[in-house]
Amino acid sequence: MKLIERPLYLRQLEGLINTPDIKIITGIRRSGKSKLLGAFSDYIVKTDATANIIYIDLTKIKFEHLKEYHALNDYIEEKYRDGVNNYLMIDEVQLCEKFELAIIVCTQMKIRYLSHRLECFSSEQ
């Protein structure tokens, strides 16, 4: 399958860096939300050499244990680094019941939060 670049959406995300809001990428299934999340992560790496990106894909077995919000919270706190910009990116965050309780901690820690949610808050883009 050919990857369709989404430069407009990527530029919109780039323009939101350093804003306090939580960013959520929404859209229909298989529309490239995960790829956009990855492209944004790559952009951050290129533009902020000291950035700490906490990238979690809840569809991967590696992160299966983080589907419980206490474990998600502990993992985020463990990965957080003082003195640098921290970015939290969670693919399929809706798979973690009560994820918003862990995210509250993130906002207190001043982590920039970006998530991708396929089903829960989907809208056609």
C-alpha positions as YAML, in Angstrom:
chain: A
units: angstrom
residues:
- id: 1
  name: MET
  ca: [0.00, 0.00, 0.00]
- id: 2
  name: LYS
  ca: [1.33, 3.41, -0.97]
- id: 3
  name: LEU
  ca: [1.77, 5.93, 1.82]
- id: 4
  name: ILE
  ca: [0.02, 9.21, 1.12]
- id: 5
  name: GLU
  ca: [1.90, 12.13, 2.60]
- id: 6
  name: ARG
  ca: [-0.19, 14.60, 4.58]
- id: 7
  name: PRO
  ca: [1.96, 17.77, 4.64]
- id: 8
  name: LEU
  ca: [-0.96, 20.06, 5.50]
- id: 9
  name: TYR
  ca: [-1.88, 18.05, 8.58]
- id: 10
  name: LEU
  ca: [1.77, 17.76, 9.58]
- id: 11
  name: ARG
  ca: [2.24, 21.54, 9.32]
- id: 12
  name: GLN
  ca: [-0.88, 22.04, 11.45]
- id: 13
  name: LEU
  ca: [0.60, 19.80, 14.15]
- id: 14
  name: GLU
  ca: [3.94, 21.59, 13.90]
- id: 15
  name: GLY
  ca: [2.15, 24.88, 14.52]
- id: 16
  name: LEU
  ca: [0.70, 23.50, 17.75]
- id: 17
  name: ILE
  ca: [4.04, 22.71, 19.38]
- id: 18
  name: ASN
  ca: [4.45, 24.50, 22.72]
- id: 19
  name: THR
  ca: [0.74, 25.04, 23.17]
- id: 20
  name: PRO
  ca: [-0.75, 23.65, 26.38]
- id: 21
  name: ASP
  ca: [-3.66, 21.85, 24.75]
- id: 22
  name: ILE
  ca: [-3.96, 18.11, 24.37]
- id: 23
  name: LYS
  ca: [-3.88, 17.21, 20.69]
- id: 24
  name: ILE
  ca: [-5.94, 14.33, 19.33]
- id: 25
  name: ILE
  ca: [-5.71, 13.03, 15.79]
- id: 26
  name: THR
  ca: [-9.05, 11.68, 14.60]
- id: 27
  name: GLY
  ca: [-10.29, 10.16, 11.38]
- id: 28
  name: ILE
  ca: [-11.78, 7.13, 9.74]
- id: 29
  name: ARG
  ca: [-10.10, 3.72, 9.91]
- id: 30
  name: ARG
  ca: [-6.98, 3.25, 7.81]
- id: 31
  name: SER
  ca: [-6.72, 6.95, 6.93]
- id: 32
  name: GLY
  ca: [-3.10, 7.34, 8.05]
- id: 33
  name: LYS
  ca: [-3.43, 8.65, 11.59]
- id: 34
  name: SER
  ca: [-0.65, 6.41, 12.92]
- id: 35
  name: LYS
  ca: [1.61, 7.42, 10.03]
- id: 36
  name: LEU
  ca: [0.92, 11.09, 10.75]
- id: 37
  name: LEU
  ca: [1.77, 10.50, 14.40]
- id: 38
  name: GLY
  ca: [5.05, 8.86, 13.32]
- id: 39
  name: ALA
  ca: [5.85, 11.72, 10.92]
- id: 40
  name: PHE
  ca: [5.24, 14.24, 13.68]
- id: 41
  name: SER
  ca: [7.53, 12.28, 15.99]
- id: 42
  name: ASP
  ca: [10.22, 12.34, 13.29]
- id: 43
  name: TYR
  ca: [9.76, 16.10, 12.92]
- id: 44
  name: ILE
  ca: [10.27, 16.62, 16.64]
- id: 45
  name: VAL
  ca: [13.44, 14.53, 16.60]
- id: 46
  name: LYS
  ca: [14.82, 16.65, 13.74]
- id: 47
  name: THR
  ca: [13.94, 20.00, 15.31]
- id: 48
  name: ASP
  ca: [14.54, 19.39, 19.02]
- id: 49
  name: ALA
  ca: [17.63, 17.29, 19.61]
- id: 50
  name: THR
  ca: [17.01, 17.07, 23.35]
- id: 51
  name: ALA
  ca: [13.30, 16.21, 23.15]
- id: 52
  name: ASN
  ca: [12.10, 13.20, 25.07]
- id: 53
  name: ILE
  ca: [9.42, 11.40, 23.08]
- id: 54
  name: ILE
  ca: [7.40, 8.82, 24.98]
- id: 55
  name: TYR
  ca: [5.76, 6.84, 22.17]
- id: 56
  name: ILE
  ca: [3.30, 4.11, 23.11]
- id: 57
  name: ASP
  ca: [1.36, 1.95, 20.65]
- id: 58
  name: LEU
  ca: [-1.28, 0.09, 22.62]
- id: 59
  name: THR
  ca: [-1.84, -2.36, 19.74]
- id: 60
  name: LYS
  ca: [1.66, -3.78, 20.25]
- id: 61
  name: ILE
  ca: [2.25, -6.68, 22.62]
- id: 62
  name: LYS
  ca: [5.24, -4.78, 24.02]
- id: 63
  name: PHE
  ca: [2.81, -2.25, 25.53]
- id: 64
  name: GLU
  ca: [-0.04, -4.65, 26.43]
- id: 65
  name: HIS
  ca: [0.50, -4.11, 30.16]
- id: 66
  name: LEU
  ca: [-0.13, -0.36, 29.75]
- id: 67
  name: LYS
  ca: [-3.81, -0.89, 28.97]
- id: 68
  name: GLU
  ca: [-4.41, -0.50, 32.71]
- id: 69
  name: TYR
  ca: [-4.26, 3.18, 33.61]
- id: 70
  name: HIS
  ca: [-2.16, 2.78, 36.77]
- id: 71
  name: ALA
  ca: [0.51, 0.97, 34.72]
- id: 72
  name: LEU
  ca: [0.26, 3.65, 32.01]
- id: 73
  name: ASN
  ca: [0.73, 6.36, 34.60]
- id: 74
  name: ASP
  ca: [3.75, 4.60, 36.16]
- id: 75
  name: TYR
  ca: [5.33, 4.09, 32.73]
- id: 76
  name: ILE
  ca: [4.90, 7.76, 31.80]
- id: 77
  name: GLU
  ca: [6.37, 8.92, 35.11]
- id: 78
  name: GLU
  ca: [9.31, 6.53, 34.65]
- id: 79
  name: LYS
  ca: [10.03, 7.82, 31.13]
- id: 80
  name: TYR
  ca: [9.61, 11.52, 31.97]
- id: 81
  name: ARG
  ca: [12.87, 13.54, 31.97]
- id: 82
  name: ASP
  ca: [13.36, 16.85, 33.75]
- id: 83
  name: GLY
  ca: [14.88, 19.78, 31.90]
- id: 84
  name: VAL
  ca: [13.79, 18.83, 28.37]
- id: 85
  name: ASN
  ca: [10.62, 18.98, 26.32]
- id: 86
  name: ASN
  ca: [8.65, 15.79, 26.93]
- id: 87
  name: TYR
  ca: [6.17, 14.60, 24.31]
- id: 88
  name: LEU
  ca: [3.72, 11.81, 25.00]
- id: 89
  name: MET
  ca: [2.27, 10.06, 21.95]
- id: 90
  name: ILE
  ca: [-0.18, 7.23, 22.47]
- id: 91
  name: ASP
  ca: [-1.51, 5.30, 19.50]
- id: 92
  name: GLU
  ca: [-4.93, 3.72, 20.18]
- id: 93
  name: VAL
  ca: [-5.23, 5.36, 23.59]
- id: 94
  name: GLN
  ca: [-8.90, 4.30, 23.86]
- id: 95
  name: LEU
  ca: [-7.67, 0.74, 24.55]
- id: 96
  name: CYS
  ca: [-6.70, 1.89, 28.05]
- id: 97
  name: GLU
  ca: [-9.82, 2.20, 30.17]
- id: 98
  name: LYS
  ca: [-9.70, 5.38, 32.27]
- id: 99
  name: PHE
  ca: [-6.63, 6.62, 30.34]
- id: 100
  name: GLU
  ca: [-7.68, 10.17, 31.14]
- id: 101
  name: LEU
  ca: [-6.69, 9.64, 34.79]
- id: 102
  name: ALA
  ca: [-3.12, 8.94, 33.70]
- id: 103
  name: ILE
  ca: [-3.20, 11.88, 31.31]
- id: 104
  name: ILE
  ca: [-4.11, 14.25, 34.13]
- id: 105
  name: VAL
  ca: [-0.72, 13.45, 35.62]
- id: 106
  name: CYS
  ca: [0.89, 14.22, 32.28]
- id: 107
  name: THR
  ca: [-0.57, 17.70, 32.18]
- id: 108
  name: GLN
  ca: [0.68, 18.30, 35.69]
- id: 109
  name: MET
  ca: [4.13, 17.14, 34.53]
- id: 110
  name: LYS
  ca: [3.89, 19.50, 31.53]
- id: 111
  name: ILE
  ca: [4.21, 16.71, 29.01]
- id: 112
  name: ARG
  ca: [3.00, 17.62, 25.58]
- id: 113
  name: TYR
  ca: [0.37, 15.01, 24.83]
- id: 114
  name: LEU
  ca: [-0.66, 13.76, 21.44]
- id: 115
  name: SER
  ca: [-2.83, 10.78, 20.91]
- id: 116
  name: HIS
  ca: [-4.36, 8.85, 18.11]
- id: 117
  name: ARG
  ca: [-7.78, 7.37, 18.67]
- id: 118
  name: LEU
  ca: [-9.33, 5.34, 15.92]
- id: 119
  name: GLU
  ca: [-12.85, 4.51, 16.99]
- id: 120
  name: CYS
  ca: [-13.94, 6.63, 19.91]
- id: 121
  name: PHE
  ca: [-13.79, 10.17, 18.58]
- id: 122
  name: SER
  ca: [-13.64, 9.45, 14.86]
- id: 123
  name: SER
  ca: [-14.62, 11.94, 12.21]
- id: 124
  name: GLU
  ca: [-13.96, 11.95, 8.49]
- id: 125
  name: GLN
  ca: [-11.02, 14.11, 7.47]
...
